[in-house]
CSV table of C-alpha atoms and ligand atoms in Angstrom, one decimal:
chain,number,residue,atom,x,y,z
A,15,UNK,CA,44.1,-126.7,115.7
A,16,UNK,CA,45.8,-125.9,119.0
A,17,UNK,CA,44.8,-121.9,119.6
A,18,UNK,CA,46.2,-119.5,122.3
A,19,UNK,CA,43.8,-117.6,123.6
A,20,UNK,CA,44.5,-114.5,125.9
A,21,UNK,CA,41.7,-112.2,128.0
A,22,UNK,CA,41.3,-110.7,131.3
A,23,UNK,CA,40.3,-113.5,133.4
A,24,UNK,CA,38.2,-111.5,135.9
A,25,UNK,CA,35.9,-109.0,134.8
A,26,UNK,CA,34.3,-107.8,132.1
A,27,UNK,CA,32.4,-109.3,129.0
A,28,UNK,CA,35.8,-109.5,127.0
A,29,UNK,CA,36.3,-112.6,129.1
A,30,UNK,CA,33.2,-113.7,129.0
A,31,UNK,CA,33.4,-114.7,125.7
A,32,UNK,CA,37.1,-115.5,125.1
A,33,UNK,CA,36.2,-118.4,127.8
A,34,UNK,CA,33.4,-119.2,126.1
A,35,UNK,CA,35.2,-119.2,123.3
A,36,UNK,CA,37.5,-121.2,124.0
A,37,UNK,CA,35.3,-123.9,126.2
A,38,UNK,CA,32.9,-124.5,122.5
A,39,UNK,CA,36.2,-124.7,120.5
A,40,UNK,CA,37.9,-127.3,122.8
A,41,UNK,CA,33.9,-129.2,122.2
A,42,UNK,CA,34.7,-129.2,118.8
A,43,UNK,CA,38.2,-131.2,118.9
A,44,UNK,CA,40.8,-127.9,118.8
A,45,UNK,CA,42.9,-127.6,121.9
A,46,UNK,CA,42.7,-124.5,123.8
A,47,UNK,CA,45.4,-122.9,125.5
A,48,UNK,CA,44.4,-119.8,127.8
A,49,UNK,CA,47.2,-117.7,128.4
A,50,UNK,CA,46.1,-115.5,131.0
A,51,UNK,CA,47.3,-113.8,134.6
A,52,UNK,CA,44.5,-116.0,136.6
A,53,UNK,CA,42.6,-118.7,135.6
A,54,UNK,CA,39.4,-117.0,133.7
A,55,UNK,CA,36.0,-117.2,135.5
A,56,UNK,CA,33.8,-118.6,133.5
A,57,UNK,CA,36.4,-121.7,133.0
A,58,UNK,CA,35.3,-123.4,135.5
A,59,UNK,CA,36.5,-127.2,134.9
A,60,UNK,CA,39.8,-127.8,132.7
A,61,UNK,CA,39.3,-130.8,130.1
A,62,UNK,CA,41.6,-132.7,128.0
A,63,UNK,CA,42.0,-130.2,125.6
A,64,UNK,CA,41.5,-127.2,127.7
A,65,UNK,CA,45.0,-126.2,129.7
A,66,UNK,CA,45.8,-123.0,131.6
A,67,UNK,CA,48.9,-121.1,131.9
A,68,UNK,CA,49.4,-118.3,133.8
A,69,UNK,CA,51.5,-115.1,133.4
A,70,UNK,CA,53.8,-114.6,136.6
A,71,UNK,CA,55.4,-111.1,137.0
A,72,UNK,CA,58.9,-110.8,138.0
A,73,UNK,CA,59.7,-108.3,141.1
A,74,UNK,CA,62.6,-106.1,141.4
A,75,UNK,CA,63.7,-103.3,142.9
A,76,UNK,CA,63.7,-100.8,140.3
A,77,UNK,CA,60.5,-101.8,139.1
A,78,UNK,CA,58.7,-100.3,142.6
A,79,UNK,CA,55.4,-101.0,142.1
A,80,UNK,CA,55.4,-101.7,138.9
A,81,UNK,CA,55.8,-104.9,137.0
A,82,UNK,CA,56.3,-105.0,132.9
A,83,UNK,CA,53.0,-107.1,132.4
A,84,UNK,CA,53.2,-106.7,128.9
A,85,UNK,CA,56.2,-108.0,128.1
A,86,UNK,CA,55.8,-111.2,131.0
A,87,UNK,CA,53.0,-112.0,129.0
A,88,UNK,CA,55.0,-111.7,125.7
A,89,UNK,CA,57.4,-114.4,127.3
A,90,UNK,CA,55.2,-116.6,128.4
A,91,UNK,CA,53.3,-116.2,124.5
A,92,UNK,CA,56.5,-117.1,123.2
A,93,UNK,CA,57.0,-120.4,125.9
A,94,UNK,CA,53.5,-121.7,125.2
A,95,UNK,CA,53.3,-121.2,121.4
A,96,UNK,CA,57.3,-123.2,121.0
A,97,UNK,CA,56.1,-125.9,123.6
A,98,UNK,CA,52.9,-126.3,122.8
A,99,UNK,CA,53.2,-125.9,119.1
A,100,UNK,CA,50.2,-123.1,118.6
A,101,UNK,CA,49.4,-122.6,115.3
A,102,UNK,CA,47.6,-118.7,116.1
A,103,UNK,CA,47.3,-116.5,119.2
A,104,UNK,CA,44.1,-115.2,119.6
A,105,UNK,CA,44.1,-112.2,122.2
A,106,UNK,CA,40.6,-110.5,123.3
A,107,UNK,CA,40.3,-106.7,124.2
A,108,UNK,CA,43.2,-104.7,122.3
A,109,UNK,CA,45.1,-103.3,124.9
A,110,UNK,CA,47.9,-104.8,126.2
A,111,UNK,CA,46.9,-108.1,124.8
A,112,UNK,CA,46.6,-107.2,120.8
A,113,UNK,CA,50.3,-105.6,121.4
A,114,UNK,CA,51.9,-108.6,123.4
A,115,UNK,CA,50.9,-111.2,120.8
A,116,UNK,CA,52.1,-108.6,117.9
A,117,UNK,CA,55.7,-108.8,119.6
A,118,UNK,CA,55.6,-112.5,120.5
A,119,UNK,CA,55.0,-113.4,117.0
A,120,UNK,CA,57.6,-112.2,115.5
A,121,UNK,CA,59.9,-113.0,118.5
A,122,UNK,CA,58.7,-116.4,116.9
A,123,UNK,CA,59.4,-115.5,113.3
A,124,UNK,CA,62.5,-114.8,114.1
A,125,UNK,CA,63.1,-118.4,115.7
A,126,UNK,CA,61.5,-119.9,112.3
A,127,UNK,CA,58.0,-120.1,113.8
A,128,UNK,CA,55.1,-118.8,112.4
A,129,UNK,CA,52.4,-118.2,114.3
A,130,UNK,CA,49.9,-115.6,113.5
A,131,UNK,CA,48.1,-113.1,115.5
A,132,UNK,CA,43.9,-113.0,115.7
A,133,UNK,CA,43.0,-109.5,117.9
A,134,UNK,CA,39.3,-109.5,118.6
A,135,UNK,CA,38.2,-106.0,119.4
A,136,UNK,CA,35.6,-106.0,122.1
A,137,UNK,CA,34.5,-102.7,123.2
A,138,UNK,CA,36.3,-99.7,125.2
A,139,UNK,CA,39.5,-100.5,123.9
A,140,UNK,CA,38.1,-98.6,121.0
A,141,UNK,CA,36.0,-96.4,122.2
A,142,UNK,CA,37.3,-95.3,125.3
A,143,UNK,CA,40.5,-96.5,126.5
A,144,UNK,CA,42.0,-96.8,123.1
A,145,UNK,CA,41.8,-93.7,122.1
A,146,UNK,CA,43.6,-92.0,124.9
A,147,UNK,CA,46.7,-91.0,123.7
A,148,UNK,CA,48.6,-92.9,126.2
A,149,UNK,CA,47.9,-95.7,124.2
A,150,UNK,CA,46.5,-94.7,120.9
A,151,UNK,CA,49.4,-95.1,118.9
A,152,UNK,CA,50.5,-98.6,120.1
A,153,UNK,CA,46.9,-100.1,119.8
A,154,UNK,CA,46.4,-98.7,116.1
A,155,UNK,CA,50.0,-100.4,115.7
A,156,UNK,CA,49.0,-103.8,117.0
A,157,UNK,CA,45.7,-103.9,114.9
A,158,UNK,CA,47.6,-102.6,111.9
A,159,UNK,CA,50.1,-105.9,112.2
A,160,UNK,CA,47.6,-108.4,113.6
A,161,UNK,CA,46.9,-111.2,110.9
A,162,UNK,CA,43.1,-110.7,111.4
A,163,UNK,CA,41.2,-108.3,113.5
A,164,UNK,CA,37.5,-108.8,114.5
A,165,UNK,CA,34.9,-107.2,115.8
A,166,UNK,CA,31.6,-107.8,118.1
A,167,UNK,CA,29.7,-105.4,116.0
A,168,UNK,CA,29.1,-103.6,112.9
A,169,UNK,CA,29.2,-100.4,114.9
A,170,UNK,CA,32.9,-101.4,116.8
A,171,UNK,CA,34.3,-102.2,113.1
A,172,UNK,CA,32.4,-98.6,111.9
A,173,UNK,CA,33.9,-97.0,115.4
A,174,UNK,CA,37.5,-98.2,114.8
A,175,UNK,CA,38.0,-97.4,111.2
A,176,UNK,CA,36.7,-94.1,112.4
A,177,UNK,CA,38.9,-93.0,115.2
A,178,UNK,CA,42.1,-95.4,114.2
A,179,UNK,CA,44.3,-95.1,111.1
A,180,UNK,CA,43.3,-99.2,110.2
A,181,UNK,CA,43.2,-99.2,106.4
A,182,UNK,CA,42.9,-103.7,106.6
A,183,UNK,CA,39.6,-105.1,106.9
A,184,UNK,CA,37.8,-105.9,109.6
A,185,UNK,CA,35.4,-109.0,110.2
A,186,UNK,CA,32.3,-108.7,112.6
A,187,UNK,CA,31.9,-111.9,114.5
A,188,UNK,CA,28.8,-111.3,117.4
A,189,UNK,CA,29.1,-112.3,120.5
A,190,UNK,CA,27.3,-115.7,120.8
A,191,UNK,CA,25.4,-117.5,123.8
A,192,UNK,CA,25.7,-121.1,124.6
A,193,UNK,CA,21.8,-121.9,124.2
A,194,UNK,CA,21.4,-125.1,126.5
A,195,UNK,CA,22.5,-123.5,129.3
A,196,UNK,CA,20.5,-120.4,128.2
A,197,UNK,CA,17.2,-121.1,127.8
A,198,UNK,CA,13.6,-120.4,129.2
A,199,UNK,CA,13.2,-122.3,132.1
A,200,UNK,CA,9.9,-123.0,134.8
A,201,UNK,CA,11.1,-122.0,138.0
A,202,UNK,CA,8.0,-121.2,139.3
A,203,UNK,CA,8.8,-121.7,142.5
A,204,UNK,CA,11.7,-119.1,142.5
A,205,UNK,CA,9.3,-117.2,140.9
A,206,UNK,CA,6.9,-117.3,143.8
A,207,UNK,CA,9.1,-117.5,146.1
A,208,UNK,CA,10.8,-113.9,144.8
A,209,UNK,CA,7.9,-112.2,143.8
A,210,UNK,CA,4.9,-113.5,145.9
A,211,UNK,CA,2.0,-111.2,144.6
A,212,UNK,CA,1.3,-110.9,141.2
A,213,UNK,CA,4.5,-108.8,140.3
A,214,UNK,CA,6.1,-108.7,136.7
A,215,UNK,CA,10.0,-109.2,137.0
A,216,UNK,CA,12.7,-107.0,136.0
A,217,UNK,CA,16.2,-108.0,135.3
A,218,UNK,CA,19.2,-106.0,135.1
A,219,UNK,CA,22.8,-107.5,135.1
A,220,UNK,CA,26.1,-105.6,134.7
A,221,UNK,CA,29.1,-104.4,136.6
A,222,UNK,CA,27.2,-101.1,137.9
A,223,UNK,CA,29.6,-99.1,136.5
A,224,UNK,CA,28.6,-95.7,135.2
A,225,UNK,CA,28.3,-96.3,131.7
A,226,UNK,CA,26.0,-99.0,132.4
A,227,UNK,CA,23.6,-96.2,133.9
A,228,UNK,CA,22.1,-99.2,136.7
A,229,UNK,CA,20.6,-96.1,138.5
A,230,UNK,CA,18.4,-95.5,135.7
A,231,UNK,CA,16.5,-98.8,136.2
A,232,UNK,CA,15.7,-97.4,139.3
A,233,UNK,CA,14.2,-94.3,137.8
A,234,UNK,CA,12.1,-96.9,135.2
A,235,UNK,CA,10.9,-98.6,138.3
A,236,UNK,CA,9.6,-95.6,139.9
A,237,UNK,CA,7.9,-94.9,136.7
A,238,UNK,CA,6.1,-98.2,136.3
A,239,UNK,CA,4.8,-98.1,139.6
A,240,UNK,CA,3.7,-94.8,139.2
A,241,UNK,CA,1.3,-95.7,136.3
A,242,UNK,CA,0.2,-98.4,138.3
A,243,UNK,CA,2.4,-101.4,137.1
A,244,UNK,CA,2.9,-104.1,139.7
A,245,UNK,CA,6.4,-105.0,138.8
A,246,UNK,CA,9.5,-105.4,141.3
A,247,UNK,CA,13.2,-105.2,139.8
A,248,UNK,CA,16.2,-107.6,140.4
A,249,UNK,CA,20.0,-106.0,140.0
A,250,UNK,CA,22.5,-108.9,139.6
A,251,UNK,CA,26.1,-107.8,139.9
A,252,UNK,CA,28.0,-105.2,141.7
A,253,UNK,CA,30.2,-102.2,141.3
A,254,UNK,CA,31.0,-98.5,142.0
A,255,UNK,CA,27.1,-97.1,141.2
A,256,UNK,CA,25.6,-100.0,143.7
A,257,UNK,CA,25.0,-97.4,146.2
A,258,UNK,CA,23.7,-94.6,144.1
A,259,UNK,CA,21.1,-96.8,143.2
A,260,UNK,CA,20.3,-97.9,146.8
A,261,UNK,CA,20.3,-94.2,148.1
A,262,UNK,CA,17.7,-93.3,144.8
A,263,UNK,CA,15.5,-96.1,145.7
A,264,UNK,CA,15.1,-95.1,148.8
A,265,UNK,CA,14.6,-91.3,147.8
A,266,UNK,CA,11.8,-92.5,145.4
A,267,UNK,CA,10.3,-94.9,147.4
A,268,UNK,CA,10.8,-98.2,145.7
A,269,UNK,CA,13.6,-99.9,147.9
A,270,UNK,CA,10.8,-102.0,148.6
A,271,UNK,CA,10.6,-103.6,145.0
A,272,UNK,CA,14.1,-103.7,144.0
A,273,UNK,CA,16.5,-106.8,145.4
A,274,UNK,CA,20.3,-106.5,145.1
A,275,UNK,CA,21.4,-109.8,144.5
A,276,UNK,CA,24.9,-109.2,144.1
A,277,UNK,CA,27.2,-110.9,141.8
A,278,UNK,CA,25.5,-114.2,140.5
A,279,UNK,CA,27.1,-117.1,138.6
A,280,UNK,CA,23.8,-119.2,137.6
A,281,UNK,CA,22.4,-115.8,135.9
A,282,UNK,CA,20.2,-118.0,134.1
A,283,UNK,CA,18.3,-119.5,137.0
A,284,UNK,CA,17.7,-115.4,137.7
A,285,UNK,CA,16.8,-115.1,134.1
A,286,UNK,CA,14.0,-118.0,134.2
A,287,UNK,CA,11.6,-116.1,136.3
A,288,UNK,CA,12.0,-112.5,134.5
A,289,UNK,CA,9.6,-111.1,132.4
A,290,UNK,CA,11.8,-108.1,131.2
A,291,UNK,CA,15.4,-107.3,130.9
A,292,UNK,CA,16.7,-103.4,131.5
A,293,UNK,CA,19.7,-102.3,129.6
A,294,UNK,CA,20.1,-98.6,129.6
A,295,UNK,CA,23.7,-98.7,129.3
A,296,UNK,CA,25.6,-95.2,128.1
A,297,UNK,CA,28.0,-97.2,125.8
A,298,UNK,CA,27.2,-101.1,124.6
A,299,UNK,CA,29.5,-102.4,121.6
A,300,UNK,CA,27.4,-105.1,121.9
A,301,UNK,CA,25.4,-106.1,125.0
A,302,UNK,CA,26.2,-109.7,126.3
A,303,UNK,CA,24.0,-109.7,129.2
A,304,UNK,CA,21.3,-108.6,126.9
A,305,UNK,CA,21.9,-110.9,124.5
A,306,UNK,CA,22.0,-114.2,127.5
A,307,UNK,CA,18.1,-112.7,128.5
A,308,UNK,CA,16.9,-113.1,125.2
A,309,UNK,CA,18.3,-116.7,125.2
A,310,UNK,CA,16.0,-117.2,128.2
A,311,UNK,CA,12.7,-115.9,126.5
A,312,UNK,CA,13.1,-112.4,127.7
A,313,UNK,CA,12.3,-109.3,126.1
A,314,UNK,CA,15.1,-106.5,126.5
A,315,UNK,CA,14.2,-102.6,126.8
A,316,UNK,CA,17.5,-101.4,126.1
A,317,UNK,CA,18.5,-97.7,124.7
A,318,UNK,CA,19.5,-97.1,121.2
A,319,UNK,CA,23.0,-96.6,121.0
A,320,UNK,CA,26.1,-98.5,120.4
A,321,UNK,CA,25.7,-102.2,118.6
A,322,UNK,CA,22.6,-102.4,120.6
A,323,UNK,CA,20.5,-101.7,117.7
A,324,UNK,CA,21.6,-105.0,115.7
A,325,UNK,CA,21.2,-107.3,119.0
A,326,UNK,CA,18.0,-106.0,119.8
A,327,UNK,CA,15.4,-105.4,116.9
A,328,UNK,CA,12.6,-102.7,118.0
A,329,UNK,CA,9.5,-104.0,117.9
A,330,UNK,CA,10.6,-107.5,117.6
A,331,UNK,CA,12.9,-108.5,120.4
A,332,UNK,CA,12.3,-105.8,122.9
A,333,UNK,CA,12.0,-102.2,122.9
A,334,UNK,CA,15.0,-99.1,122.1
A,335,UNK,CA,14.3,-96.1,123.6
A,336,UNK,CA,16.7,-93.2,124.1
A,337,UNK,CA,19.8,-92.9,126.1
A,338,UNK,CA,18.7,-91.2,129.4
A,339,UNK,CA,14.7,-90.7,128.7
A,340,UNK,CA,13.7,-92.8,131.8
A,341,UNK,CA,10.0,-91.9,130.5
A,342,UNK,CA,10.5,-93.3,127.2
A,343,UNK,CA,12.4,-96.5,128.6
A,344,UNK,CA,9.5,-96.7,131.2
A,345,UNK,CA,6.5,-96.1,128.6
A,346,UNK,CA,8.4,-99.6,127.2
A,347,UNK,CA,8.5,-101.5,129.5
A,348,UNK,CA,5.1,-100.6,130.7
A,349,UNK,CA,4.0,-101.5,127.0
A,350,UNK,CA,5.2,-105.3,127.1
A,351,UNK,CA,4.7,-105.6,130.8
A,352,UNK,CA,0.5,-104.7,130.3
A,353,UNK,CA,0.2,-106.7,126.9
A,354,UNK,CA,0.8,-110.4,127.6
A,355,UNK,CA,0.5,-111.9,123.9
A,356,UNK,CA,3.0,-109.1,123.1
A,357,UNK,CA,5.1,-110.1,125.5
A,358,UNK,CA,4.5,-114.0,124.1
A,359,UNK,CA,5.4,-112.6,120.7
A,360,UNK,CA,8.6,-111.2,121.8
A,361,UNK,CA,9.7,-113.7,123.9
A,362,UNK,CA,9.4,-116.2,121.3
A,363,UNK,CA,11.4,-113.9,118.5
A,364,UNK,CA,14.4,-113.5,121.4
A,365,UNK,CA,14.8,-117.3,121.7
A,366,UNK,CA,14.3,-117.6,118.0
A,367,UNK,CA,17.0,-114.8,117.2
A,368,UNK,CA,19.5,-116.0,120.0
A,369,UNK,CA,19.4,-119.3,118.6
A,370,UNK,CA,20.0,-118.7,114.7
A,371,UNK,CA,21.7,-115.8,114.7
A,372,UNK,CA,24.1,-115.6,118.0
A,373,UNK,CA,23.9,-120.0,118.6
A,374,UNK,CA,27.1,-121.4,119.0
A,375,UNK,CA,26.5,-123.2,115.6
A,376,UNK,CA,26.4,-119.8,113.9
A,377,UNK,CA,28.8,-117.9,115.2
A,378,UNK,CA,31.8,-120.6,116.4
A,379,UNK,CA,32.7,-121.2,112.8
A,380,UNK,CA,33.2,-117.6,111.6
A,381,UNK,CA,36.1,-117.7,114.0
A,382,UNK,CA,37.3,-121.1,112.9
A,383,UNK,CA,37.1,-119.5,109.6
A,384,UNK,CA,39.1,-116.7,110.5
A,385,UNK,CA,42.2,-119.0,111.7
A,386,UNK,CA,42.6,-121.3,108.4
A,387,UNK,CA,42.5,-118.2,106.6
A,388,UNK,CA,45.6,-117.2,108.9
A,389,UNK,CA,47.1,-120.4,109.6
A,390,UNK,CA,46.7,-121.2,105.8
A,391,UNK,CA,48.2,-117.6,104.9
A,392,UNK,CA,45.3,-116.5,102.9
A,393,UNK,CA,45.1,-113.8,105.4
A,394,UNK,CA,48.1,-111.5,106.3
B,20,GMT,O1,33.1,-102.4,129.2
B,20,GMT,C1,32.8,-103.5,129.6
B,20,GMT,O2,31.7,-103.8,130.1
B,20,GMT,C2,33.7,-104.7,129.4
B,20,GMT,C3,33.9,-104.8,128.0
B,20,GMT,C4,35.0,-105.7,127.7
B,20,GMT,O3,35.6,-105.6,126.7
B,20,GMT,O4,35.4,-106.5,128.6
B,20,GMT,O5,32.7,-105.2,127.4
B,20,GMT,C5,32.5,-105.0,126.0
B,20,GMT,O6,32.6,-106.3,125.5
B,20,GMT,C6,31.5,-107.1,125.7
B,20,GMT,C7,31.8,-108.5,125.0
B,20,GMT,O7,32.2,-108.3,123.7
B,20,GMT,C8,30.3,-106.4,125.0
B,20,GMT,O8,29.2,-107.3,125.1
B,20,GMT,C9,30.0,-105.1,125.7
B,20,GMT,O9,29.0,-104.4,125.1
B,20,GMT,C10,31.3,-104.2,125.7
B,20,GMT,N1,31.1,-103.1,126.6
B,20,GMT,C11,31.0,-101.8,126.2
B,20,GMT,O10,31.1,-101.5,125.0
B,20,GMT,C12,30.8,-100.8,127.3
């Protein structure tokens, strides 16, 4: 099948896994075409069946600063899908992609093409952005008339059936990780090398933006070493809150045992040596990063909100404790930190449960499903 696929190329997890996405489908035989305004990140190489094409922007005078992004991309939707023959569009993260791919179809039908429309809701374009009313109305429009809609999680289906007028269906497709290039690894010698005494590792990976709460890792730390916990704490990424978190370190006294490693692409050589991964994110539709640790062998201590409840089972995987209760996150962590055959237990179940339930081999079909149903017209 030759699939368009559309997603911010730079940041967030949206990308992430269109890329991804799009990388295991081309493995598979289909031919990918990202339609994008940059090449996506996590891209990488191009292969035969992987191309790129990227939205330019016209300038002109009356535009001033601003440049009709939606519609360029329409255009170039339209270019790709007649000269490249696409049989569907598949556009991540509702807002302005959903819409764009909406108008380019039936610019399309209208030519004698069909070509239908996948949207794959990811996360804050429902639960945040979405439902501003600057845009609510057009991105409960450009659900309503995609072909198929998906979700990363039972909770974003539950979320957008419960703020948006969507009367269709809704299939949940998780996120998925790509489990030979995450997997546990022996790096003791990074391991060494980062934590020379007898430290457990924390990990904690995101964008440091405030719902992702990175200070509050901080506050965990202070906690752990308070009971007595010899454990030092790795933040991969950056973002607004970075500094926040350096300042309280320093005001608790643990700037010491925390390492800002800034933004990382081999996350999973960082992952090899951690014994613990911290997500006390605000809002998680899902929880990617989380989801790439347990891949690795590590248990997650992640609060209880969001989709993170069906990536993470307490007790099993890791620990949920409640949104904000630094004591509560800290007393789990401390509890598989101190308890090594509990921590064997876990890591085991995380690399079990990345594997069968978010593998590529599970999850890649359910979208390949999705698109005969579409391109077949079982769906619309
Ligand atoms: O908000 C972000 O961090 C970016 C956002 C996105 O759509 O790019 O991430 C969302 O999608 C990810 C991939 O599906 C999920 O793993 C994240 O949980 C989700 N983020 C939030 O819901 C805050």
């Amino acid at each position: 099948m030759k699939i368009g696929i559309t997603c911010f190329p730079l940041y967030g997890g949206s990308g992430v896994v269109a890329t991804e996405l799009g990388k295991a489908l081309a493995t598979r035989g289909h031919e990918i075409h990202f339609i994008s305004s940059a090449m996506p990140f996590r891209l990488g190489m191009l292969s035969e069946r992987i191309f790129f094409h990227e939205v330019g922007t016209m300038t002109y005078p009356l535009f001033e600063t601003y440049s009709p992004y939606t519609l360029a991309l329409t255009s170039k939707m339209v270019d790709v899908a007649r000269h490249e023959g696409l049989n569907v569009l598949h556009v991540h993260y509702a807002i302005p992609h959903a819409t764009s791919a909406v108008l380019a179809r039936d610019i399309l039908a209208s030519k004698g093409l069909r070509v239908p429309v996948v949207t794959t809701l990811h996360g804050t374009d429902i639960t945040l952005v979405g439902q501003d009313p600057t845009y609510k109305p057009v991105v409960e429009y450009s659900i309503n008339q995609s072909d198929a809609v998906t979700a990363v999680s039972d909770y974003l289906r539950r979320e957008t059936h419960a703020h948006f007028d969507v009367p269709g269906d809704i299939d949940v497709i998780p996120n998925f990780v790509d489990t030979v290039r995450f997997r546990p690894m022996n790096k003791g010698h990074f391991r060494a090398a980062i934590a020379p005494g007898c430290e457990k590792v924390m990990v904690h990976v995101s964008n440091f933006r405030p719902v992702k709460r990175t200070a509050d890792t901080v506050e965990v730390l202070a906690r752990l070493r308070e009971m007595g916990v010899c454990v030092m704490l790795l933040l991969v990424g950056d973002g607004p809150d970075r500094r926040a978190c350096e300042e309280r370190a320093r005001e608790l006294g643990v700037h010491d045992r925390v390492r800002f490693l800034g933004k990382q692409d081999p996350v999973e050589e960082i992952l090899a040596v951690a014994d613990l991964f911290l997500m006390p994110s605000g809002s998680e539709t899902f929880g990617l990063a989380a989801l790439e640790a347990m891949a690795c062998g590590v248990p997650v201590v992640s609060t209880d909100i969001g989709g993170l409840p069906e990536l993470v089972i307490d007790g099993e995987t890791g620990l949920l404790a409640p949104l904000g209760d630094v004591d509560a996150q800290a007393m789990a962590a401390a509890r598989i930190l101190s308890d090594d055959a509990l921590h064997a237990r876990m890591a085991e179940a995380c690399v079990r449960r990345a594997h069968d339930v978010f593998g590529l081999d599970a999850v890649i079909p359910m979208y390949e499903a999705v698109y005969d149903a579409v391109v077949s017209g079982v769906r619309v």
